[in-house]
Short mmCIF file of C-alpha atoms and ligand atoms in Angstrom, two decimals:
data_model
loop_
_atom_site.label_atom_id
_atom_site.label_comp_id
_atom_site.label_asym_id
_atom_site.label_seq_id
_atom_site.Cartn_x
_atom_site.Cartn_y
_atom_site.Cartn_z
CA MET A 9 19.29 6.91 6.68
CA VAL A 10 17.88 9.98 5.19
CA GLU A 11 14.33 9.19 4.30
CA THR A 12 13.12 10.98 1.04
CA ALA A 13 10.50 10.50 -1.33
CA VAL A 14 12.64 7.77 -3.18
CA ASN A 15 13.62 5.55 -0.75
CA LYS A 16 10.08 5.96 0.94
CA GLY A 17 9.05 4.66 -1.98
CA ALA A 18 11.67 1.47 -2.32
CA PRO A 19 12.05 1.19 1.68
CA PHE A 20 13.51 -2.13 0.89
CA LEU A 21 16.72 -0.66 -0.97
CA GLY A 22 20.07 -0.99 0.61
CA ARG A 23 18.22 -2.32 3.80
CA ARG A 24 19.29 -6.01 5.32
CA VAL A 25 16.09 -8.89 6.19
CA VAL A 26 16.53 -11.98 7.75
CA VAL A 27 13.67 -14.10 6.98
CA GLY A 28 13.35 -17.00 9.43
CA VAL A 29 11.70 -19.95 8.36
CA THR A 30 10.07 -22.15 10.67
CA GLY A 31 8.21 -26.04 9.99
CA GLY A 32 5.18 -25.31 8.73
CA ILE A 33 3.43 -26.31 5.22
CA ALA A 34 3.19 -23.08 4.20
CA ALA A 35 6.85 -22.80 4.18
CA TYR A 36 6.88 -22.72 0.43
CA LYS A 37 5.52 -19.32 0.72
CA ALA A 38 8.43 -17.93 1.93
CA ALA A 39 10.45 -18.76 -1.21
CA GLU A 40 8.21 -16.11 -3.10
CA LEU A 41 9.00 -13.70 0.01
CA VAL A 42 12.47 -13.94 -0.45
CA ARG A 43 11.99 -13.74 -3.77
CA LEU A 44 9.60 -11.04 -3.70
CA LEU A 45 12.27 -8.93 -1.21
CA VAL A 46 15.31 -9.50 -3.91
CA ARG A 47 13.29 -8.12 -6.14
CA GLU A 48 12.79 -5.13 -4.04
CA ALA A 49 16.12 -4.72 -3.71
CA ALA A 50 16.43 -5.76 -0.15
CA GLU A 51 19.58 -7.66 1.44
CA VAL A 52 17.87 -10.69 2.91
CA LEU A 53 20.04 -13.53 4.41
CA VAL A 54 17.34 -16.97 4.85
CA ALA A 55 17.92 -18.75 8.81
CA MET A 56 15.72 -21.95 8.77
CA THR A 57 15.31 -24.48 11.41
CA GLU A 58 15.88 -28.08 10.73
CA ASN A 59 12.01 -28.69 10.22
CA ALA A 60 11.41 -25.98 7.61
CA THR A 61 14.32 -28.29 6.06
CA ARG A 62 11.95 -31.10 5.21
CA PHE A 63 9.38 -28.77 3.64
CA VAL A 64 11.53 -26.99 1.54
CA SER A 65 15.16 -27.16 0.67
CA PRO A 66 17.25 -24.91 1.87
CA LEU A 67 19.16 -24.50 -2.06
CA THR A 68 16.15 -22.43 -3.09
CA PHE A 69 16.50 -20.21 -0.42
CA GLU A 70 20.43 -20.06 -1.36
CA ALA A 71 19.45 -19.72 -4.60
CA LEU A 72 16.25 -17.23 -4.11
CA SER A 73 18.62 -14.57 -1.57
CA GLY A 74 22.48 -15.06 -3.01
CA HIS A 75 23.73 -16.31 0.15
CA ARG A 76 23.73 -18.88 2.41
CA VAL A 77 21.78 -20.46 4.76
CA ILE A 78 21.87 -21.56 7.93
CA ARG A 79 20.28 -23.43 10.39
CA SER A 80 22.26 -24.53 12.68
CA MET A 81 24.80 -22.94 15.60
CA TRP A 82 27.64 -25.06 14.36
CA GLU A 83 27.54 -24.66 10.63
CA ALA A 84 28.47 -20.62 11.21
CA ASP A 85 31.39 -19.30 8.63
CA GLY A 86 34.47 -19.77 11.48
CA THR A 87 33.59 -16.10 13.40
CA GLY A 88 30.74 -18.03 15.58
CA ILE A 89 28.71 -14.66 15.91
CA GLU A 90 26.35 -15.26 13.44
CA HIS A 91 23.46 -15.36 15.71
CA ILE A 92 24.03 -12.48 17.36
CA ALA A 93 24.96 -10.39 14.10
CA TRP A 94 22.20 -11.18 12.08
CA GLY A 95 19.66 -10.28 14.20
CA GLN A 96 21.98 -6.36 15.65
CA GLU A 97 22.86 -5.73 11.43
CA ALA A 98 19.35 -6.23 9.61
CA ASP A 99 17.08 -3.79 9.77
CA LEU A 100 13.78 -6.01 9.95
CA ILE A 101 13.89 -9.83 10.92
CA LEU A 102 10.60 -11.87 9.74
CA VAL A 103 9.71 -14.91 10.76
CA ALA A 104 7.20 -16.57 8.34
CA PRO A 105 5.65 -19.14 8.35
CA ALA A 106 5.89 -18.67 12.45
CA THR A 107 5.10 -21.95 13.68
CA ALA A 108 3.57 -22.65 16.99
CA ASN A 109 6.57 -24.02 18.58
CA ILE A 110 8.94 -21.07 17.80
CA ILE A 111 5.99 -18.36 18.99
CA GLY A 112 6.75 -20.43 22.31
CA LYS A 113 10.53 -20.32 22.41
CA ALA A 114 10.85 -16.50 21.08
CA ALA A 115 8.00 -16.32 24.23
CA CYS A 116 9.88 -18.01 27.43
CA GLY A 117 13.06 -16.82 26.25
CA ILE A 118 14.17 -20.63 24.39
CA ALA A 119 17.33 -20.16 22.32
CA ASP A 120 17.83 -23.96 21.15
CA ASP A 121 18.76 -23.50 17.39
CA PHE A 122 19.98 -21.21 15.30
CA LEU A 123 16.80 -19.30 14.13
CA SER A 124 15.67 -18.76 18.15
CA THR A 125 18.78 -17.90 19.82
CA MET A 126 19.16 -15.20 16.83
CA LEU A 127 15.95 -14.09 18.46
CA LEU A 128 16.56 -13.91 21.84
CA ALA A 129 19.78 -11.80 20.79
CA ALA A 130 17.80 -9.18 18.25
CA THR A 131 17.62 -5.03 18.46
CA ALA A 132 16.09 -5.35 15.26
CA LYS A 133 12.75 -5.13 14.14
CA ILE A 134 11.08 -8.50 14.36
CA LEU A 135 7.48 -9.30 12.86
CA LEU A 136 6.23 -12.76 13.28
CA CYS A 137 3.43 -14.30 11.10
CA PRO A 138 1.79 -17.22 12.46
CA SER A 139 0.52 -20.06 10.41
CA MET A 140 -0.85 -23.15 11.94
CA ASN A 141 -4.31 -25.13 12.74
CA THR A 142 -6.98 -23.08 13.86
CA ARG A 143 -7.10 -25.12 17.02
CA MET A 144 -3.48 -24.29 17.86
CA PHE A 145 -3.56 -20.64 16.98
CA GLU A 146 -6.64 -20.41 19.01
CA ASN A 147 -5.35 -22.64 22.09
CA PRO A 148 -4.58 -20.04 24.75
CA VAL A 149 -1.18 -20.75 25.43
CA LEU A 150 -0.51 -19.88 21.73
CA GLN A 151 -2.28 -16.64 22.51
CA GLU A 152 -1.07 -15.91 25.55
CA ASN A 153 2.23 -16.05 24.23
CA LEU A 154 1.70 -13.68 21.08
CA SER A 155 0.17 -11.37 23.48
CA ARG A 156 3.34 -11.27 25.63
CA LEU A 157 6.07 -10.65 22.65
CA LEU A 158 3.44 -7.58 21.01
CA GLN A 159 3.90 -6.19 24.98
CA ARG A 160 7.38 -6.80 24.22
CA GLY A 161 7.64 -4.42 20.79
CA LEU A 162 7.44 -7.19 18.44
CA SER A 163 4.38 -6.96 15.66
CA VAL A 164 2.46 -10.00 14.66
CA LEU A 165 0.82 -10.39 11.15
CA MET A 166 -2.52 -12.55 11.79
CA PRO A 167 -2.98 -15.68 9.90
CA GLY A 168 -5.69 -15.10 7.71
CA ALA A 169 -8.81 -17.71 7.12
CA GLY A 170 -9.35 -20.20 4.97
CA ALA A 171 -8.74 -23.70 4.29
CA LEU A 172 -5.40 -25.23 6.00
CA ALA A 173 -3.69 -27.81 4.06
CA CYS A 174 -4.91 -30.06 7.42
CA ARG A 175 -7.98 -29.81 5.24
CA THR A 176 -9.97 -27.76 7.93
CA GLU A 177 -11.39 -24.55 7.51
CA GLY A 178 -10.20 -21.78 9.70
CA ARG A 179 -7.55 -18.99 10.74
CA GLY A 180 -3.85 -19.91 10.19
CA ARG A 181 -3.28 -19.33 6.62
CA LEU A 182 0.23 -17.32 6.44
CA PRO A 183 -0.76 -14.15 4.53
CA GLU A 184 -0.09 -14.30 0.89
CA PRO A 185 3.92 -13.05 0.20
CA GLU A 186 2.16 -9.72 -1.20
CA ASP A 187 0.98 -8.85 2.00
CA ILE A 188 3.54 -9.58 4.61
CA LEU A 189 5.53 -7.49 2.19
CA GLU A 190 3.63 -4.50 2.67
CA GLU A 191 3.57 -4.69 6.48
CA ALA A 192 7.34 -4.91 6.13
CA ARG A 193 7.23 -1.84 4.61
CA ARG A 194 5.31 -0.19 6.82
CA LEU A 195 7.69 -1.42 10.12
CA LEU A 196 9.80 0.31 7.64
CA THR A 197 8.62 3.61 7.53
CA PRO A 198 8.56 6.65 9.94
CA GLN A 199 4.37 6.59 10.78
CA ASP A 200 4.57 10.63 10.31
CA LEU A 201 1.16 10.25 9.44
CA GLU A 202 0.19 7.75 12.30
CA GLY A 203 -3.50 9.77 13.47
CA ARG A 204 -4.15 11.20 10.44
CA LYS A 205 -7.31 9.49 8.06
CA VAL A 206 -7.09 10.64 4.48
CA LEU A 207 -9.39 9.93 2.05
CA VAL A 208 -8.33 9.24 -1.42
CA THR A 209 -10.04 8.58 -4.69
CA ALA A 210 -9.13 6.45 -7.27
CA GLY A 211 -9.49 4.78 -10.67
CA ALA A 212 -11.94 6.18 -13.46
CA THR A 213 -15.87 6.21 -12.97
CA ARG A 214 -17.90 4.80 -15.57
CA GLU A 215 -21.32 6.18 -16.53
CA PRO A 216 -23.72 3.61 -17.93
CA ILE A 217 -25.34 4.15 -21.66
CA ASP A 218 -27.08 0.80 -20.92
CA PRO A 219 -26.90 -2.31 -19.07
CA VAL A 220 -23.93 -3.93 -21.56
CA ARG A 221 -21.65 -0.65 -22.18
CA TYR A 222 -20.78 3.00 -20.36
CA VAL A 223 -18.68 5.58 -21.25
CA SER A 224 -15.66 5.90 -18.91
CA ASN A 225 -11.59 6.65 -19.52
CA ARG A 226 -8.08 5.61 -19.11
CA SER A 227 -7.30 5.85 -15.94
CA SER A 228 -5.75 2.63 -14.46
CA GLY A 229 -5.83 4.08 -10.40
CA LYS A 230 -2.66 3.12 -10.06
CA MET A 231 -1.83 6.18 -8.74
CA GLY A 232 -4.62 6.62 -6.60
CA TYR A 233 -3.73 3.42 -5.05
CA ALA A 234 -0.25 4.11 -4.13
CA LEU A 235 -0.92 7.47 -2.37
CA ALA A 236 -3.56 5.07 -0.23
CA ARG A 237 -1.02 2.53 -0.18
CA ALA A 238 1.71 5.20 1.16
CA ALA A 239 -0.24 6.92 3.33
CA ARG A 240 -1.32 3.35 5.16
CA GLN A 241 2.49 2.87 5.53
CA ARG A 242 3.12 5.93 6.47
CA GLY A 243 0.34 5.09 9.59
CA ALA A 244 -2.68 6.56 8.42
CA ALA A 245 -6.04 5.53 8.69
CA VAL A 246 -7.43 5.01 4.28
CA VAL A 247 -10.55 5.47 2.86
CA LEU A 248 -9.77 4.47 -0.69
CA VAL A 249 -12.90 5.69 -2.93
CA SER A 250 -12.25 3.30 -6.11
CA GLY A 251 -13.84 3.17 -8.80
CA ALA A 252 -13.76 0.76 -11.67
CA THR A 253 -9.40 -0.83 -11.34
CA ALA A 254 -7.70 -4.20 -11.76
CA LEU A 255 -6.01 -3.18 -9.33
CA LYS A 256 -5.42 -5.63 -5.86
CA PRO A 257 -6.99 -3.45 -2.89
CA PRO A 258 -4.39 -2.43 -0.65
CA VAL A 259 -3.99 -4.21 3.18
CA GLY A 260 -5.33 -2.37 5.47
CA VAL A 261 -6.88 -0.02 3.58
CA GLU A 262 -11.46 0.78 3.65
CA VAL A 263 -12.26 0.12 -0.09
CA VAL A 264 -14.97 1.17 -0.91
CA GLY A 265 -16.07 0.63 -4.63
CA VAL A 266 -18.40 2.88 -6.51
CA GLY A 267 -19.28 3.05 -9.94
CA THR A 268 -20.34 6.43 -11.60
CA ALA A 269 -19.77 9.93 -10.27
CA LEU A 270 -22.48 10.50 -8.05
CA ASP A 271 -21.63 7.08 -6.82
CA MET A 272 -17.99 8.86 -6.15
CA ARG A 273 -19.66 12.26 -4.95
CA GLN A 274 -22.44 9.93 -2.25
CA ALA A 275 -19.26 7.81 -1.05
CA VAL A 276 -17.35 10.64 -0.59
CA PHE A 277 -19.30 13.19 1.38
CA SER A 278 -20.24 10.03 3.36
CA ARG A 279 -17.31 9.30 4.68
CA LEU A 280 -15.21 12.75 5.18
CA VAL A 281 -15.91 12.93 8.98
CA GLY A 282 -12.64 13.27 11.06
CA CYS A 283 -10.72 13.35 7.35
CA ASP A 284 -7.51 15.47 7.77
CA MET A 285 -7.02 15.23 4.20
CA VAL A 286 -8.70 14.42 1.02
CA ILE A 287 -6.73 13.08 -2.26
CA LYS A 288 -8.68 12.98 -4.76
CA ALA A 289 -6.60 11.12 -7.91
CA ALA A 290 -9.61 9.61 -9.38
CA ALA A 291 -10.97 10.43 -13.44
CA VAL A 292 -14.37 11.52 -12.87
CA SER A 293 -16.48 11.36 -16.03
CA ASP A 294 -17.57 14.89 -16.12
CA TYR A 295 -20.32 14.41 -18.42
CA ARG A 296 -22.45 11.14 -17.98
CA PRO A 297 -25.53 10.04 -20.63
CA LYS A 298 -29.59 12.00 -20.31
CA THR A 299 -30.58 8.85 -19.51
CA ALA A 300 -29.26 5.11 -19.64
CA ALA A 301 -31.71 3.04 -21.61
CA PRO A 302 -33.34 0.31 -19.35
CA GLN A 303 -32.66 -3.14 -22.24
CA LYS A 304 -29.20 -3.63 -24.82
CA VAL A 305 -29.66 -0.62 -27.41
CA LYS A 306 -30.05 -2.47 -30.36
CA LYS A 307 -28.12 -1.85 -33.76
CA GLY A 308 -29.68 -0.11 -36.11
CA ALA A 309 -29.77 3.57 -37.92
CA GLU A 310 -26.30 4.52 -39.24
CA GLU A 311 -25.92 7.07 -36.15
CA LEU A 312 -26.52 7.28 -33.11
CA ASN A 313 -26.29 10.46 -30.86
CA LEU A 314 -25.61 10.01 -27.32
CA GLU A 315 -27.27 13.14 -25.12
CA MET A 316 -24.91 13.78 -22.26
CA VAL A 317 -25.67 15.69 -18.93
CA LYS A 318 -22.64 17.53 -16.79
CA ASN A 319 -21.93 15.54 -13.56
CA PRO A 320 -21.22 17.52 -10.14
CA ASP A 321 -17.98 18.28 -9.81
CA ILE A 322 -16.90 16.56 -7.11
CA LEU A 323 -13.89 18.13 -5.77
CA LYS A 324 -15.19 21.56 -6.69
CA GLU A 325 -17.89 21.51 -4.36
CA LEU A 326 -15.34 19.93 -1.65
CA GLY A 327 -13.44 23.20 -1.86
CA MET A 328 -16.68 25.27 -1.73
CA SER A 329 -17.81 23.97 1.11
CA LYS A 330 -14.70 23.67 3.56
CA GLY A 331 -14.18 26.05 6.16
CA ASP A 332 -11.23 27.06 7.92
CA GLY A 333 -10.96 23.71 10.05
CA GLY A 334 -11.85 21.68 6.72
CA PRO A 335 -9.71 19.35 5.95
CA LEU A 336 -6.28 19.68 3.20
CA LEU A 337 -7.83 19.13 -0.36
CA VAL A 338 -5.17 17.40 -3.05
CA GLY A 339 -6.63 18.21 -6.53
CA PHE A 340 -4.77 16.06 -9.60
CA ALA A 341 -5.02 17.30 -13.06
CA ALA A 342 -5.20 15.45 -16.01
CA GLU A 343 -4.05 17.24 -19.10
CA THR A 344 -2.71 16.96 -22.98
CA GLU A 345 -1.77 20.84 -23.43
CA ALA A 346 -0.88 23.87 -21.42
CA LEU A 347 -0.34 22.19 -18.29
CA LEU A 348 0.31 24.51 -15.60
CA GLU A 349 -2.27 27.86 -17.13
CA HIS A 350 -4.75 24.38 -16.34
CA ALA A 351 -3.63 23.73 -13.31
CA ARG A 352 -3.61 26.48 -12.03
CA GLU A 353 -6.85 27.76 -12.97
CA LYS A 354 -8.62 24.37 -11.00
CA LEU A 355 -6.39 25.23 -8.34
CA ARG A 356 -7.99 28.59 -7.91
CA SER A 357 -11.52 27.68 -8.90
CA LYS A 358 -11.96 24.57 -7.20
CA ASN A 359 -10.48 26.27 -3.62
CA LEU A 360 -7.28 23.64 -3.44
CA ASP A 361 -4.19 23.67 -1.01
CA MET A 362 -2.31 21.98 -3.68
CA ILE A 363 -2.62 20.34 -6.81
CA VAL A 364 -0.80 17.74 -8.99
CA ALA A 365 -0.58 18.01 -12.27
CA ASN A 366 0.46 15.31 -15.09
CA ASP A 367 1.11 15.14 -18.24
CA VAL A 368 -1.57 12.17 -19.93
CA SER A 369 0.41 12.52 -23.16
CA ALA A 370 3.16 11.35 -22.28
CA ALA A 371 4.40 7.93 -22.58
CA ASP A 372 6.07 7.64 -19.48
CA ALA A 373 3.71 9.31 -17.00
CA GLY A 374 0.21 9.46 -16.34
CA PHE A 375 -2.23 6.65 -17.59
CA GLN A 376 -1.71 3.11 -17.38
CA THR A 377 2.29 3.48 -16.36
CA ASP A 378 4.27 2.79 -12.76
CA THR A 379 5.93 6.19 -13.27
CA ASN A 380 4.91 9.72 -13.29
CA ARG A 381 6.59 12.79 -13.71
CA VAL A 382 4.64 15.53 -11.78
CA LYS A 383 4.47 19.62 -11.00
CA MET A 384 2.54 20.67 -7.88
CA LEU A 385 1.47 23.52 -7.93
CA PHE A 386 0.60 25.84 -4.32
CA ARG A 387 -1.87 28.37 -3.03
CA ASP A 388 1.28 30.62 -2.85
CA GLY A 389 2.58 30.20 -6.68
CA ARG A 390 5.08 28.00 -6.04
CA VAL A 391 5.68 24.88 -8.38
CA GLU A 392 7.78 22.05 -7.58
CA GLU A 393 8.58 19.36 -10.69
CA SER A 394 9.25 15.83 -9.30
CA GLY A 395 11.67 14.53 -12.06
CA LEU A 396 10.53 10.80 -13.25
CA LEU A 397 9.30 8.85 -10.27
CA SER A 398 8.21 5.26 -9.65
CA LYS A 399 4.18 6.00 -8.86
CA ASP A 400 4.91 5.73 -5.52
CA ALA A 401 7.46 7.80 -4.71
CA VAL A 402 5.22 10.40 -6.08
CA ALA A 403 2.97 9.58 -3.70
CA HIS A 404 5.26 10.03 -1.02
CA LEU A 405 6.71 12.88 -2.19
CA VAL A 406 2.82 14.64 -2.47
CA LEU A 407 1.93 13.24 1.45
CA ASP A 408 5.50 14.54 2.22
CA ARG A 409 4.09 18.46 1.08
CA ALA A 410 0.56 17.99 1.79
CA MET A 411 1.66 17.19 5.90
CA GLU A 412 4.05 20.41 5.39
CA ILE A 413 1.29 22.45 4.73
CA LEU A 414 -1.11 20.67 7.52
CA THR A 415 1.90 20.62 9.92
CA ARG A 416 2.00 24.52 9.26
CA ARG A 417 -1.50 25.13 9.86
CA ARG A 418 -1.34 23.78 12.57
CA ALA A 419 1.49 26.06 13.85
CA GLU A 420 -0.55 28.87 12.69
CA ALA A 421 -3.69 27.79 14.56
N1 CTP B 23 -12.96 15.65 -10.76
C1 CTP B 23 -14.08 15.62 -9.37
N2 CTP B 23 -15.31 15.83 -10.35
C2 CTP B 23 -15.13 16.05 -11.44
C3 CTP B 23 -14.24 15.73 -12.20
C4 CTP B 23 -13.01 16.02 -11.61
O1 CTP B 23 -14.21 15.48 -8.39
N3 CTP B 23 -17.07 15.98 -11.35
C5 CTP B 23 -11.36 16.13 -9.74
C6 CTP B 23 -10.91 15.67 -10.29
O2 CTP B 23 -10.40 13.92 -9.74
C7 CTP B 23 -9.44 15.70 -10.20
C8 CTP B 23 -9.54 16.85 -10.73
O3 CTP B 23 -10.97 17.11 -9.89
O4 CTP B 23 -9.22 16.11 -8.78
C9 CTP B 23 -9.64 17.83 -12.05
O5 CTP B 23 -10.39 16.64 -12.52
P1 CTP B 23 -9.42 17.04 -14.50
O6 CTP B 23 -10.46 15.98 -14.97
O7 CTP B 23 -8.47 17.34 -14.56
O8 CTP B 23 -10.44 18.10 -14.43
P2 CTP B 23 -11.68 18.66 -14.48
O9 CTP B 23 -11.55 19.48 -13.80
O10 CTP B 23 -12.56 17.73 -15.22
O11 CTP B 23 -11.99 19.56 -16.31
P3 CTP B 23 -11.10 19.37 -17.60
O12 CTP B 23 -11.95 18.04 -17.74
O13 CTP B 23 -11.69 20.76 -18.54
O14 CTP B 23 -9.82 19.45 -18.01
#
């Protein structure tokens, strides 16, 4: 498959995923996982163990996937080779939940039902998502089995800690379907950012007026979060310095929450060491109230004037202080007019390697939307237009171009 930014942004499109469901209480979460995979345009086939069918009916998975569910070696379609074909024609096999039993069987090469036999014959990537009682999970025999499977190249998404169905607390919870999906995305994506450290800023800063009010902007943080997810999906170690957003923190990313522009500046500069790339997608308030009132400002006079002072320009400071070996700097320019002219000026004055400009007054691009249409400007004067893409695809496109600059720079060094 040719890896374009569009299919990196939609890694399940046209991919075949086999979901193996085994007999644990978390089997009900596998139904949501299948629904999400189908929504992301994967072709999903489901194999269940006999015990899994005691928790959830195969009919649920058949309705969600649109395909027949296989439970036993003896209910195949007559060709008798599905236990081989499924595992070899799939792009990914996800076993969720994976019980201690299926993990033990896979580790020891036991093939006594459809799913375990398919796993033994599989050439596709396999992701196991263990879920069980904490004692079972911590049992050395289970841990040895997992280590063996990891050594053989299978992937394991470790369970979370929390309240378990057996009314105990501890490690053993199946991760949420969205988090399993995120790990699956990573497994389907080339790891071209492995060994790289990427710092992304996202969201809006909030500059307090008093304890209950602030000055901010309409940034949703979606573009920055998409960049952080995309970089992590491609193998980078990612730090996301995030202003206010309503978004869920991306899995596998170090999230540093900040309030004001001054907080953001401190967070960025203190985490700069070892960064290969800094991408500043945050919408930083250019000004802040000169003083924040210690108590709620009371309604009184007909007019209220707020005295504002300028915030530091974090990106400009980064650009001015970067030497030859400094991180690659990618800025964003949110504009409502004279897009190219303003973006070009920001690229130059902030000493950036690249700037991503978007017209935030357009209905399908910019703040709050799931799509974006950007122009990327480079130091050599080139301008590249993205066309209308999902923010995930734009994120991959930006990373593609940033990686090209980094690779070129390394070759010239
Ligand atoms: N930026 C920053 N610190 C600021 C203001 C902006 O780091 N105090 C960064 C943004 O994260 C973005 C880029 O600079 O990557 C451009 O931000 P933008 O708001 O478009 O431009 P400004 O430089 O603030 O200029 P103006 O508001 O006049 O358009």
